[in-house]
């Protein structure tokens, strides 16, 4: 039996993706466990979820540091302390440094089918463009904005009466399921990233 894959999860808000991972990790057969939860601000529900689950938490606020480089270095140091196999950015609203990304394999989700509609307003941009299908993407974080190698995608149909809120809510539901499935598969089967190609499976270990 492999040791469970160690996850550090980074959050900035309510932590619904974190909760989905915590629920999945409660089953030993899932193959992973959350060893720490970090945030870029205090007093958020994501941290409270971790604390209720008895998981160590940490906060690194950019405003507490004289430079962004100082914040980056401190974040890298505290994450390293928990020896993660995988870092999951679950609604974490800060860009991560190349030094951090070189040190930790980091995954993030985006509420669109990358490379379409990157940035802060994926659902709004999809509606304005008039697409019939959008969705969610799980990707390996790189130095760009929603540009990393794609791990998984899930389609979500756009309804005629959708507004941004209703479409985003359906995307988030699909996104959580995709994230939980992919992280579990990575934990049990391994992952290999070669250029823009990502493989999950026993051959990836």
N, C-alpha and C. Protein backbone atom coordinates (compact mmCIF):
# COMPACT_ATOMS: atom_id res chain seq x y z
N UNK A 1 0.84 -1.20 0.00
CA UNK A 1 0.00 0.00 0.00
C UNK A 1 0.88 1.25 0.00
N UNK A 2 0.55 2.20 -0.88
CA UNK A 2 1.26 3.47 -0.90
C UNK A 2 0.80 4.33 0.28
N UNK A 3 1.71 5.15 0.80
CA UNK A 3 1.31 6.15 1.78
C UNK A 3 0.38 7.15 1.09
N UNK A 4 -0.61 7.69 1.81
CA UNK A 4 -1.49 8.69 1.18
C UNK A 4 -0.70 9.87 0.64
N UNK A 5 -1.11 10.36 -0.52
CA UNK A 5 -0.52 11.55 -1.10
C UNK A 5 -0.81 12.75 -0.21
N UNK A 6 0.23 13.51 0.10
CA UNK A 6 0.10 14.64 1.02
C UNK A 6 -0.30 15.89 0.23
N UNK A 7 -1.42 16.48 0.61
CA UNK A 7 -1.95 17.66 -0.06
C UNK A 7 -1.84 18.88 0.84
N UNK A 8 -1.33 19.98 0.31
CA UNK A 8 -1.50 21.30 0.92
C UNK A 8 -2.47 22.05 0.03
N UNK A 9 -3.53 22.58 0.63
CA UNK A 9 -4.57 23.29 -0.12
C UNK A 9 -4.51 24.77 0.24
N UNK A 10 -4.51 25.63 -0.78
CA UNK A 10 -4.48 27.07 -0.60
C UNK A 10 -5.84 27.66 -0.94
N UNK A 11 -6.36 28.51 -0.05
CA UNK A 11 -7.71 29.07 -0.21
C UNK A 11 -7.69 30.58 0.02
N UNK A 12 -8.74 31.23 -0.48
CA UNK A 12 -8.91 32.67 -0.25
C UNK A 12 -10.32 33.02 0.19
N UNK A 13 -11.22 32.03 0.21
CA UNK A 13 -12.62 32.36 0.49
C UNK A 13 -13.35 31.26 1.23
N UNK A 14 -14.49 30.85 0.68
CA UNK A 14 -15.39 29.96 1.41
C UNK A 14 -14.90 28.52 1.49
N UNK A 15 -14.04 28.11 0.57
CA UNK A 15 -13.43 26.80 0.69
C UNK A 15 -14.33 25.63 0.29
N UNK A 16 -15.22 25.83 -0.69
CA UNK A 16 -16.10 24.72 -1.08
C UNK A 16 -15.31 23.61 -1.78
N UNK A 17 -14.32 23.96 -2.59
CA UNK A 17 -13.48 22.92 -3.20
C UNK A 17 -12.66 22.21 -2.13
N UNK A 18 -12.16 22.96 -1.16
CA UNK A 18 -11.46 22.34 -0.03
C UNK A 18 -12.36 21.34 0.67
N UNK A 19 -13.61 21.73 0.93
CA UNK A 19 -14.51 20.82 1.64
C UNK A 19 -14.75 19.55 0.84
N UNK A 20 -14.87 19.67 -0.46
CA UNK A 20 -15.05 18.49 -1.30
C UNK A 20 -13.85 17.55 -1.18
N UNK A 21 -12.65 18.12 -1.13
CA UNK A 21 -11.45 17.30 -0.96
C UNK A 21 -11.41 16.68 0.43
N UNK A 22 -11.76 17.44 1.46
CA UNK A 22 -11.79 16.89 2.82
C UNK A 22 -12.76 15.73 2.91
N UNK A 23 -13.92 15.88 2.31
CA UNK A 23 -14.92 14.80 2.34
C UNK A 23 -14.38 13.55 1.64
N UNK A 24 -13.72 13.75 0.49
CA UNK A 24 -13.18 12.61 -0.24
C UNK A 24 -12.07 11.93 0.54
N UNK A 25 -11.21 12.74 1.18
CA UNK A 25 -10.06 12.19 1.91
C UNK A 25 -10.49 11.40 3.15
N UNK A 26 -11.72 11.57 3.58
CA UNK A 26 -12.20 10.81 4.74
C UNK A 26 -12.27 9.31 4.44
N UNK A 27 -12.32 8.95 3.17
CA UNK A 27 -12.31 7.55 2.76
C UNK A 27 -10.87 7.13 2.50
N UNK A 28 -10.33 6.18 3.28
CA UNK A 28 -8.92 5.79 3.10
C UNK A 28 -8.59 5.33 1.68
N UNK A 29 -9.57 4.79 0.98
CA UNK A 29 -9.30 4.29 -0.37
C UNK A 29 -9.09 5.42 -1.37
N UNK A 30 -9.39 6.66 -0.98
CA UNK A 30 -9.20 7.80 -1.89
C UNK A 30 -7.72 7.99 -2.20
N UNK A 31 -6.86 7.76 -1.22
CA UNK A 31 -5.43 7.76 -1.48
C UNK A 31 -4.71 9.05 -1.16
N UNK A 32 -5.40 10.04 -0.61
CA UNK A 32 -4.77 11.32 -0.30
C UNK A 32 -5.27 11.83 1.05
N UNK A 33 -4.50 12.74 1.63
CA UNK A 33 -4.97 13.43 2.83
C UNK A 33 -4.46 14.86 2.80
N UNK A 34 -5.28 15.76 3.32
CA UNK A 34 -4.91 17.17 3.41
C UNK A 34 -4.09 17.34 4.68
N UNK A 35 -2.83 17.77 4.53
CA UNK A 35 -1.94 17.91 5.69
C UNK A 35 -1.87 19.35 6.19
N UNK A 36 -2.30 20.32 5.39
CA UNK A 36 -2.33 21.71 5.81
C UNK A 36 -3.18 22.52 4.84
N UNK A 37 -3.72 23.61 5.37
CA UNK A 37 -4.49 24.56 4.56
C UNK A 37 -3.93 25.95 4.80
N UNK A 38 -3.59 26.64 3.72
CA UNK A 38 -3.05 27.99 3.81
C UNK A 38 -3.97 29.00 3.16
N UNK A 39 -3.86 30.25 3.60
CA UNK A 39 -4.70 31.31 3.06
C UNK A 39 -3.90 32.60 2.95
N UNK A 40 -4.42 33.53 2.15
CA UNK A 40 -3.78 34.83 2.01
C UNK A 40 -4.51 35.91 2.81
N UNK A 41 -5.48 35.50 3.65
CA UNK A 41 -6.13 36.45 4.55
C UNK A 41 -6.77 35.69 5.71
N UNK A 42 -6.98 36.42 6.78
CA UNK A 42 -7.54 35.84 8.01
C UNK A 42 -9.07 35.75 7.92
N UNK A 43 -9.62 34.98 8.86
CA UNK A 43 -11.07 34.98 9.12
C UNK A 43 -11.91 34.66 7.89
N UNK A 44 -11.55 33.59 7.20
CA UNK A 44 -12.36 33.15 6.07
C UNK A 44 -12.89 31.75 6.37
N UNK A 45 -13.96 31.39 5.71
CA UNK A 45 -14.60 30.11 5.97
C UNK A 45 -13.71 28.94 5.58
N UNK A 46 -12.85 29.13 4.57
CA UNK A 46 -11.94 28.06 4.19
C UNK A 46 -11.05 27.64 5.34
N UNK A 47 -10.52 28.60 6.09
CA UNK A 47 -9.70 28.27 7.26
C UNK A 47 -10.55 27.61 8.34
N UNK A 48 -11.76 28.10 8.54
CA UNK A 48 -12.63 27.51 9.55
C UNK A 48 -12.95 26.05 9.22
N UNK A 49 -13.14 25.74 7.96
CA UNK A 49 -13.40 24.36 7.56
C UNK A 49 -12.21 23.46 7.96
N UNK A 50 -11.00 23.95 7.69
CA UNK A 50 -9.81 23.18 8.04
C UNK A 50 -9.71 22.99 9.55
N UNK A 51 -9.95 24.07 10.29
CA UNK A 51 -9.83 23.99 11.75
C UNK A 51 -10.85 23.03 12.33
N UNK A 52 -12.07 23.03 11.78
CA UNK A 52 -13.08 22.08 12.26
C UNK A 52 -12.67 20.64 11.99
N UNK A 53 -11.89 20.44 10.92
CA UNK A 53 -11.43 19.10 10.57
C UNK A 53 -10.12 18.72 11.29
N UNK A 54 -9.61 19.65 12.12
CA UNK A 54 -8.38 19.36 12.85
C UNK A 54 -7.12 19.42 12.01
N UNK A 55 -7.16 20.20 10.94
CA UNK A 55 -6.03 20.29 10.02
C UNK A 55 -5.26 21.58 10.29
N UNK A 56 -3.93 21.52 10.35
CA UNK A 56 -3.13 22.73 10.58
C UNK A 56 -3.39 23.78 9.50
N UNK A 57 -3.38 25.04 9.91
CA UNK A 57 -3.60 26.15 8.98
C UNK A 57 -2.48 27.17 9.12
N UNK A 58 -2.32 27.98 8.08
CA UNK A 58 -1.38 29.10 8.14
C UNK A 58 -1.92 30.21 7.25
N UNK A 59 -1.54 31.44 7.57
CA UNK A 59 -1.94 32.62 6.80
C UNK A 59 -0.69 33.41 6.44
N UNK A 60 -0.59 33.77 5.18
CA UNK A 60 0.46 34.67 4.72
C UNK A 60 -0.22 35.78 3.91
N UNK A 61 -0.32 36.96 4.52
CA UNK A 61 -0.93 38.11 3.86
C UNK A 61 0.16 38.95 3.19
N UNK A 62 -0.07 39.29 1.94
CA UNK A 62 0.92 40.08 1.21
C UNK A 62 1.22 41.38 1.94
N UNK A 63 0.20 41.98 2.56
CA UNK A 63 0.38 43.28 3.24
C UNK A 63 1.29 43.20 4.45
N UNK A 64 1.56 41.99 4.94
CA UNK A 64 2.45 41.82 6.10
C UNK A 64 3.92 41.81 5.70
N UNK A 65 4.20 41.91 4.41
CA UNK A 65 5.58 41.82 3.92
C UNK A 65 5.96 43.10 3.18
N UNK A 66 7.23 43.47 3.29
CA UNK A 66 7.69 44.68 2.62
C UNK A 66 7.71 44.53 1.11
N UNK A 67 7.96 43.30 0.63
CA UNK A 67 8.02 43.06 -0.82
C UNK A 67 7.23 41.82 -1.17
N UNK A 68 6.81 41.76 -2.42
CA UNK A 68 6.14 40.57 -2.91
C UNK A 68 7.09 39.37 -2.87
N UNK A 69 8.37 39.62 -3.13
CA UNK A 69 9.35 38.54 -3.09
C UNK A 69 9.46 37.96 -1.68
N UNK A 70 9.35 38.81 -0.67
CA UNK A 70 9.38 38.33 0.70
C UNK A 70 8.18 37.45 1.01
N UNK A 71 7.02 37.86 0.50
CA UNK A 71 5.81 37.03 0.68
C UNK A 71 5.97 35.69 -0.03
N UNK A 72 6.46 35.74 -1.26
CA UNK A 72 6.66 34.50 -2.02
C UNK A 72 7.58 33.54 -1.26
N UNK A 73 8.68 34.08 -0.75
CA UNK A 73 9.65 33.23 -0.05
C UNK A 73 9.05 32.63 1.21
N UNK A 74 8.29 33.45 1.96
CA UNK A 74 7.68 32.96 3.19
C UNK A 74 6.64 31.89 2.90
N UNK A 75 5.83 32.09 1.85
CA UNK A 75 4.84 31.09 1.48
C UNK A 75 5.52 29.78 1.10
N UNK A 76 6.58 29.88 0.32
CA UNK A 76 7.31 28.67 -0.08
C UNK A 76 7.85 27.93 1.14
N UNK A 77 8.41 28.68 2.08
CA UNK A 77 8.99 28.07 3.28
C UNK A 77 7.94 27.36 4.12
N UNK A 78 6.80 28.00 4.33
CA UNK A 78 5.79 27.38 5.20
C UNK A 78 5.15 26.17 4.52
N UNK A 79 4.94 26.23 3.22
CA UNK A 79 4.38 25.07 2.51
C UNK A 79 5.37 23.91 2.56
N UNK A 80 6.64 24.22 2.36
CA UNK A 80 7.67 23.18 2.38
C UNK A 80 7.70 22.44 3.71
N UNK A 81 7.37 23.14 4.78
CA UNK A 81 7.37 22.55 6.11
C UNK A 81 6.44 21.33 6.20
N UNK A 82 5.39 21.32 5.39
CA UNK A 82 4.41 20.24 5.44
C UNK A 82 4.69 19.12 4.44
N UNK A 83 5.78 19.25 3.69
CA UNK A 83 6.26 18.21 2.78
C UNK A 83 5.15 17.68 1.86
N UNK A 84 4.51 18.56 1.10
CA UNK A 84 3.42 18.09 0.24
C UNK A 84 3.93 17.34 -0.99
N UNK A 85 3.16 16.37 -1.43
CA UNK A 85 3.37 15.76 -2.73
C UNK A 85 2.69 16.57 -3.83
N UNK A 86 1.66 17.32 -3.43
CA UNK A 86 0.85 18.07 -4.38
C UNK A 86 0.27 19.28 -3.65
N UNK A 87 0.28 20.43 -4.32
CA UNK A 87 -0.38 21.63 -3.81
C UNK A 87 -1.61 21.89 -4.68
N UNK A 88 -2.74 22.16 -4.04
CA UNK A 88 -3.97 22.46 -4.76
C UNK A 88 -4.38 23.89 -4.45
N UNK A 89 -4.43 24.73 -5.47
CA UNK A 89 -4.92 26.09 -5.33
C UNK A 89 -6.44 26.04 -5.52
N UNK A 90 -7.16 26.16 -4.41
CA UNK A 90 -8.62 25.99 -4.43
C UNK A 90 -9.27 27.34 -4.17
N UNK A 91 -9.32 28.16 -5.22
CA UNK A 91 -9.84 29.51 -5.06
C UNK A 91 -8.85 30.45 -4.43
N UNK A 92 -7.56 30.16 -4.54
CA UNK A 92 -6.51 31.02 -3.99
C UNK A 92 -6.26 32.14 -4.99
N UNK A 93 -6.45 33.38 -4.54
CA UNK A 93 -6.50 34.51 -5.47
C UNK A 93 -5.18 35.27 -5.58
N UNK A 94 -4.08 34.55 -5.49
CA UNK A 94 -2.78 35.17 -5.66
C UNK A 94 -1.96 34.36 -6.67
N UNK A 95 -1.20 35.07 -7.52
CA UNK A 95 -0.29 34.40 -8.42
C UNK A 95 0.89 33.86 -7.61
N UNK A 96 1.39 32.71 -8.01
CA UNK A 96 2.49 32.06 -7.31
C UNK A 96 3.79 32.25 -8.09
N UNK A 97 4.88 32.39 -7.37
CA UNK A 97 6.17 32.67 -8.01
C UNK A 97 6.70 31.44 -8.74
N UNK A 98 7.60 31.69 -9.68
CA UNK A 98 8.22 30.56 -10.39
C UNK A 98 9.03 29.70 -9.42
N UNK A 99 9.60 30.31 -8.38
CA UNK A 99 10.34 29.54 -7.39
C UNK A 99 9.40 28.57 -6.67
N UNK A 100 8.22 29.03 -6.32
CA UNK A 100 7.23 28.16 -5.69
C UNK A 100 6.83 27.03 -6.64
N UNK A 101 6.54 27.38 -7.87
CA UNK A 101 6.06 26.40 -8.84
C UNK A 101 7.14 25.40 -9.23
N UNK A 102 8.41 25.83 -9.19
CA UNK A 102 9.50 24.90 -9.45
C UNK A 102 9.64 23.89 -8.31
N UNK A 103 9.25 24.31 -7.11
CA UNK A 103 9.41 23.46 -5.93
C UNK A 103 8.24 22.49 -5.77
N UNK A 104 7.02 22.92 -6.09
CA UNK A 104 5.83 22.11 -5.82
C UNK A 104 4.98 21.95 -7.08
N UNK A 105 4.58 20.72 -7.37
CA UNK A 105 3.58 20.51 -8.42
C UNK A 105 2.26 21.08 -7.90
N UNK A 106 1.74 22.06 -8.60
CA UNK A 106 0.57 22.82 -8.12
C UNK A 106 -0.54 22.76 -9.15
N UNK A 107 -1.75 22.43 -8.69
CA UNK A 107 -2.93 22.37 -9.56
C UNK A 107 -3.88 23.51 -9.23
N UNK A 108 -4.61 23.95 -10.25
CA UNK A 108 -5.62 24.98 -10.06
C UNK A 108 -6.78 24.68 -11.00
N UNK A 109 -7.94 25.23 -10.68
CA UNK A 109 -9.11 25.09 -11.54
C UNK A 109 -9.47 26.45 -12.13
N UNK A 110 -10.15 26.41 -13.28
CA UNK A 110 -10.62 27.64 -13.93
C UNK A 110 -12.02 27.37 -14.49
N UNK A 111 -12.97 28.31 -14.30
CA UNK A 111 -14.35 28.09 -14.74
C UNK A 111 -14.58 28.38 -16.21
N UNK A 112 -13.81 27.71 -17.05
CA UNK A 112 -13.97 27.78 -18.51
C UNK A 112 -13.17 26.62 -19.09
N UNK A 113 -13.36 26.37 -20.36
CA UNK A 113 -12.60 25.33 -21.04
C UNK A 113 -11.35 25.97 -21.64
N UNK A 114 -10.26 25.95 -20.88
CA UNK A 114 -9.01 26.55 -21.36
C UNK A 114 -8.60 25.91 -22.69
N UNK A 115 -8.00 26.69 -23.60
CA UNK A 115 -7.50 28.04 -23.41
C UNK A 115 -8.51 29.16 -23.61
N UNK A 116 -9.78 28.85 -23.74
CA UNK A 116 -10.79 29.90 -23.89
C UNK A 116 -11.03 30.62 -22.57
N UNK A 117 -11.27 31.90 -22.64
CA UNK A 117 -11.76 32.74 -21.54
C UNK A 117 -10.91 32.65 -20.27
N UNK A 118 -9.61 32.95 -20.36
CA UNK A 118 -8.79 32.99 -19.15
C UNK A 118 -9.12 34.23 -18.32
N UNK A 119 -8.58 34.27 -17.11
CA UNK A 119 -8.73 35.45 -16.27
C UNK A 119 -9.88 35.36 -15.30
N UNK A 120 -10.28 36.50 -14.77
CA UNK A 120 -11.19 36.56 -13.62
C UNK A 120 -12.65 36.33 -13.97
N UNK A 121 -13.04 36.38 -15.25
CA UNK A 121 -14.47 36.42 -15.58
C UNK A 121 -14.86 35.38 -16.62
N UNK A 122 -14.43 34.15 -16.41
CA UNK A 122 -14.69 33.09 -17.38
C UNK A 122 -16.16 32.91 -17.72
N UNK A 123 -17.06 32.74 -16.74
CA UNK A 123 -18.47 32.55 -17.06
C UNK A 123 -19.08 33.76 -17.78
N UNK A 124 -18.75 34.98 -17.32
CA UNK A 124 -19.28 36.18 -17.98
C UNK A 124 -18.80 36.25 -19.42
N UNK A 125 -17.51 35.99 -19.63
CA UNK A 125 -16.96 36.07 -20.98
C UNK A 125 -17.58 35.02 -21.89
N UNK A 126 -17.85 33.83 -21.35
CA UNK A 126 -18.50 32.78 -22.16
C UNK A 126 -19.90 33.20 -22.60
N UNK A 127 -20.66 33.79 -21.67
CA UNK A 127 -22.00 34.27 -22.01
C UNK A 127 -21.94 35.37 -23.06
N UNK A 128 -21.02 36.31 -22.87
CA UNK A 128 -20.94 37.43 -23.81
C UNK A 128 -20.52 36.97 -25.19
N UNK A 129 -19.74 35.89 -25.24
CA UNK A 129 -19.28 35.38 -26.54
C UNK A 129 -20.36 34.53 -27.22
N UNK A 130 -21.36 34.12 -26.44
CA UNK A 130 -22.46 33.35 -27.03
C UNK A 130 -22.18 31.87 -27.24
N UNK A 131 -21.19 31.31 -26.52
CA UNK A 131 -20.90 29.89 -26.69
C UNK A 131 -22.06 29.04 -26.17
N UNK A 132 -22.20 27.85 -26.71
CA UNK A 132 -23.25 26.93 -26.29
C UNK A 132 -22.76 25.96 -25.22
N UNK A 133 -21.45 25.78 -25.16
CA UNK A 133 -20.86 24.89 -24.17
C UNK A 133 -19.63 25.58 -23.57
N UNK A 134 -19.57 25.61 -22.25
CA UNK A 134 -18.36 26.04 -21.56
C UNK A 134 -18.00 24.93 -20.58
N UNK A 135 -17.39 25.25 -19.44
CA UNK A 135 -17.08 24.17 -18.52
C UNK A 135 -16.02 24.59 -17.52
N UNK A 136 -15.26 23.61 -17.05
CA UNK A 136 -14.20 23.85 -16.08
C UNK A 136 -12.95 23.08 -16.48
N UNK A 137 -11.81 23.62 -16.10
CA UNK A 137 -10.52 23.04 -16.44
C UNK A 137 -9.69 22.89 -15.17
N UNK A 138 -9.02 21.76 -15.04
CA UNK A 138 -8.00 21.56 -14.01
C UNK A 138 -6.66 21.56 -14.73
N UNK A 139 -5.72 22.36 -14.24
CA UNK A 139 -4.45 22.48 -14.95
C UNK A 139 -3.29 22.58 -13.96
N UNK A 140 -2.10 22.29 -14.48
CA UNK A 140 -0.87 22.47 -13.73
C UNK A 140 -0.49 23.94 -13.82
N UNK A 141 -0.33 24.59 -12.68
CA UNK A 141 -0.05 26.02 -12.68
C UNK A 141 1.34 26.29 -13.23
N UNK A 142 1.42 27.28 -14.13
CA UNK A 142 2.71 27.77 -14.63
C UNK A 142 2.77 29.27 -14.42
N UNK A 143 3.71 29.93 -15.05
CA UNK A 143 3.93 31.36 -14.80
C UNK A 143 2.85 32.24 -15.42
N UNK A 144 2.02 31.69 -16.30
CA UNK A 144 0.98 32.49 -16.94
C UNK A 144 -0.31 32.51 -16.14
N UNK A 145 -1.35 33.10 -16.72
CA UNK A 145 -2.67 33.15 -16.10
C UNK A 145 -3.57 32.13 -16.80
N UNK A 146 -3.83 31.02 -16.11
CA UNK A 146 -4.68 29.95 -16.63
C UNK A 146 -4.13 29.37 -17.94
N UNK A 147 -2.81 29.24 -18.01
CA UNK A 147 -2.17 28.79 -19.25
C UNK A 147 -1.46 27.45 -19.11
N UNK A 148 -1.47 26.82 -17.93
CA UNK A 148 -0.66 25.64 -17.70
C UNK A 148 -1.19 24.40 -18.39
N UNK A 149 -0.39 23.33 -18.42
CA UNK A 149 -0.80 22.07 -19.03
C UNK A 149 -2.10 21.55 -18.41
N UNK A 150 -2.99 21.06 -19.26
CA UNK A 150 -4.34 20.68 -18.83
C UNK A 150 -4.35 19.25 -18.31
N UNK A 151 -4.88 19.09 -17.11
CA UNK A 151 -5.00 17.78 -16.46
C UNK A 151 -6.36 17.15 -16.76
N UNK A 152 -7.43 17.94 -16.67
CA UNK A 152 -8.79 17.42 -16.89
C UNK A 152 -9.70 18.58 -17.27
N UNK A 153 -10.77 18.24 -17.99
CA UNK A 153 -11.79 19.23 -18.33
C UNK A 153 -13.16 18.58 -18.26
N UNK A 154 -14.17 19.40 -17.96
CA UNK A 154 -15.54 18.91 -17.93
C UNK A 154 -16.43 19.94 -18.62
N UNK A 155 -17.30 19.51 -19.55
CA UNK A 155 -18.15 20.47 -20.25
C UNK A 155 -19.41 20.80 -19.44
N UNK A 156 -19.89 22.01 -19.61
CA UNK A 156 -21.15 22.46 -19.01
C UNK A 156 -21.92 23.20 -20.10
N UNK A 157 -23.13 22.75 -20.38
CA UNK A 157 -23.96 23.39 -21.40
C UNK A 157 -24.45 24.75 -20.90
N UNK A 158 -24.53 25.71 -21.81
CA UNK A 158 -25.05 27.03 -21.50
C UNK A 158 -26.54 27.04 -21.84
N UNK A 159 -27.37 27.34 -20.84
CA UNK A 159 -28.82 27.38 -21.06
C UNK A 159 -29.22 28.74 -21.63
N UNK A 160 -30.36 28.74 -22.35
CA UNK A 160 -30.83 29.98 -22.97
C UNK A 160 -31.09 31.08 -21.94
N UNK A 161 -31.54 30.68 -20.74
CA UNK A 161 -31.90 31.68 -19.73
C UNK A 161 -30.80 31.88 -18.69
N UNK A 162 -29.59 31.39 -18.95
CA UNK A 162 -28.51 31.56 -17.98
C UNK A 162 -28.14 33.02 -17.81
N UNK A 163 -27.85 33.40 -16.57
CA UNK A 163 -27.08 34.61 -16.31
C UNK A 163 -25.74 34.18 -15.73
N UNK A 164 -24.89 35.14 -15.41
CA UNK A 164 -23.55 34.78 -14.95
C UNK A 164 -23.61 33.93 -13.69
N UNK A 165 -24.51 34.30 -12.76
CA UNK A 165 -24.58 33.59 -11.48
C UNK A 165 -25.03 32.14 -11.67
N UNK A 166 -26.07 31.93 -12.47
CA UNK A 166 -26.60 30.57 -12.64
C UNK A 166 -25.60 29.69 -13.39
N UNK A 167 -24.96 30.24 -14.41
CA UNK A 167 -23.98 29.46 -15.15
C UNK A 167 -22.77 29.14 -14.28
N UNK A 168 -22.29 30.14 -13.52
CA UNK A 168 -21.12 29.91 -12.67
C UNK A 168 -21.41 28.86 -11.62
N UNK A 169 -22.63 28.84 -11.09
CA UNK A 169 -22.97 27.86 -10.06
C UNK A 169 -22.91 26.44 -10.61
N UNK A 170 -23.42 26.23 -11.82
CA UNK A 170 -23.35 24.90 -12.43
C UNK A 170 -21.92 24.52 -12.76
N UNK A 171 -21.13 25.50 -13.20
CA UNK A 171 -19.72 25.22 -13.48
C UNK A 171 -19.01 24.80 -12.20
N UNK A 172 -19.28 25.51 -11.09
CA UNK A 172 -18.60 25.18 -9.83
C UNK A 172 -18.95 23.78 -9.35
N UNK A 173 -20.19 23.36 -9.55
CA UNK A 173 -20.59 22.00 -9.17
C UNK A 173 -19.80 20.97 -9.98
N UNK A 174 -19.71 21.19 -11.29
CA UNK A 174 -18.94 20.28 -12.15
C UNK A 174 -17.45 20.34 -11.81
N UNK A 175 -16.96 21.52 -11.49
CA UNK A 175 -15.55 21.72 -11.17
C UNK A 175 -15.16 20.93 -9.92
N UNK A 176 -16.00 20.96 -8.89
CA UNK A 176 -15.68 20.22 -7.66
C UNK A 176 -15.57 18.73 -7.92
N UNK A 177 -16.51 18.19 -8.68
CA UNK A 177 -16.48 16.76 -8.98
C UNK A 177 -15.23 16.40 -9.79
N UNK A 178 -14.89 17.24 -10.77
CA UNK A 178 -13.70 17.00 -11.58
C UNK A 178 -12.44 17.04 -10.73
N UNK A 179 -12.34 18.03 -9.83
CA UNK A 179 -11.17 18.17 -8.97
C UNK A 179 -10.99 16.96 -8.07
N UNK A 180 -12.07 16.54 -7.42
CA UNK A 180 -11.99 15.39 -6.52
C UNK A 180 -11.60 14.12 -7.28
N UNK A 181 -12.19 13.91 -8.43
CA UNK A 181 -11.87 12.72 -9.22
C UNK A 181 -10.40 12.73 -9.65
N UNK A 182 -9.93 13.86 -10.17
CA UNK A 182 -8.57 13.92 -10.70
C UNK A 182 -7.52 13.81 -9.60
N UNK A 183 -7.73 14.50 -8.48
CA UNK A 183 -6.75 14.43 -7.39
C UNK A 183 -6.69 13.00 -6.84
N UNK A 184 -7.83 12.35 -6.72
CA UNK A 184 -7.82 10.96 -6.27
C UNK A 184 -7.07 10.04 -7.23
N UNK A 185 -7.30 10.23 -8.51
CA UNK A 185 -6.58 9.42 -9.50
C UNK A 185 -5.08 9.68 -9.46
N UNK A 186 -4.71 10.94 -9.33
CA UNK A 186 -3.29 11.28 -9.23
C UNK A 186 -2.68 10.63 -7.98
N UNK A 187 -3.40 10.69 -6.87
CA UNK A 187 -2.90 10.10 -5.63
C UNK A 187 -2.69 8.60 -5.76
N UNK A 188 -3.61 7.93 -6.42
CA UNK A 188 -3.55 6.46 -6.51
C UNK A 188 -2.68 5.97 -7.65
N UNK A 189 -2.59 6.75 -8.74
CA UNK A 189 -1.99 6.24 -9.96
C UNK A 189 -0.77 7.02 -10.43
N UNK A 190 -0.54 8.23 -9.91
CA UNK A 190 0.60 9.03 -10.32
C UNK A 190 0.27 9.99 -11.46
N UNK A 191 1.18 10.93 -11.67
CA UNK A 191 1.00 11.93 -12.72
C UNK A 191 2.36 12.21 -13.36
N UNK A 192 2.34 12.43 -14.66
CA UNK A 192 3.55 12.82 -15.39
C UNK A 192 3.20 14.02 -16.26
N UNK A 193 4.05 15.05 -16.21
CA UNK A 193 3.87 16.25 -17.02
C UNK A 193 5.06 16.36 -17.96
N UNK A 194 4.80 16.29 -19.25
CA UNK A 194 5.85 16.37 -20.27
C UNK A 194 5.45 17.45 -21.25
N UNK A 195 6.05 18.62 -21.10
CA UNK A 195 5.64 19.75 -21.93
C UNK A 195 4.20 20.11 -21.61
N UNK A 196 3.36 20.09 -22.65
CA UNK A 196 1.94 20.40 -22.42
C UNK A 196 1.10 19.14 -22.24
N UNK A 197 1.71 18.00 -22.27
CA UNK A 197 0.97 16.75 -22.12
C UNK A 197 1.00 16.28 -20.67
N UNK A 198 -0.16 15.94 -20.14
CA UNK A 198 -0.27 15.42 -18.77
C UNK A 198 -0.87 14.02 -18.84
N UNK A 199 -0.20 13.08 -18.17
CA UNK A 199 -0.71 11.71 -18.09
C UNK A 199 -0.95 11.33 -16.64
N UNK A 200 -2.11 10.71 -16.41
CA UNK A 200 -2.42 10.11 -15.11
C UNK A 200 -2.51 8.62 -15.32
N UNK A 201 -1.86 7.85 -14.47
CA UNK A 201 -1.92 6.39 -14.62
C UNK A 201 -0.69 5.74 -14.05
N UNK A 202 -0.72 4.43 -13.97
CA UNK A 202 0.36 3.70 -13.36
C UNK A 202 1.69 3.94 -14.09
N UNK A 203 1.64 4.15 -15.39
CA UNK A 203 2.87 4.42 -16.14
C UNK A 203 3.46 5.79 -15.82
N UNK A 204 2.65 6.64 -15.14
CA UNK A 204 3.11 7.99 -14.84
C UNK A 204 3.93 8.05 -13.54
N UNK A 205 3.92 6.98 -12.77
CA UNK A 205 4.64 7.01 -11.49
C UNK A 205 6.16 7.04 -11.72
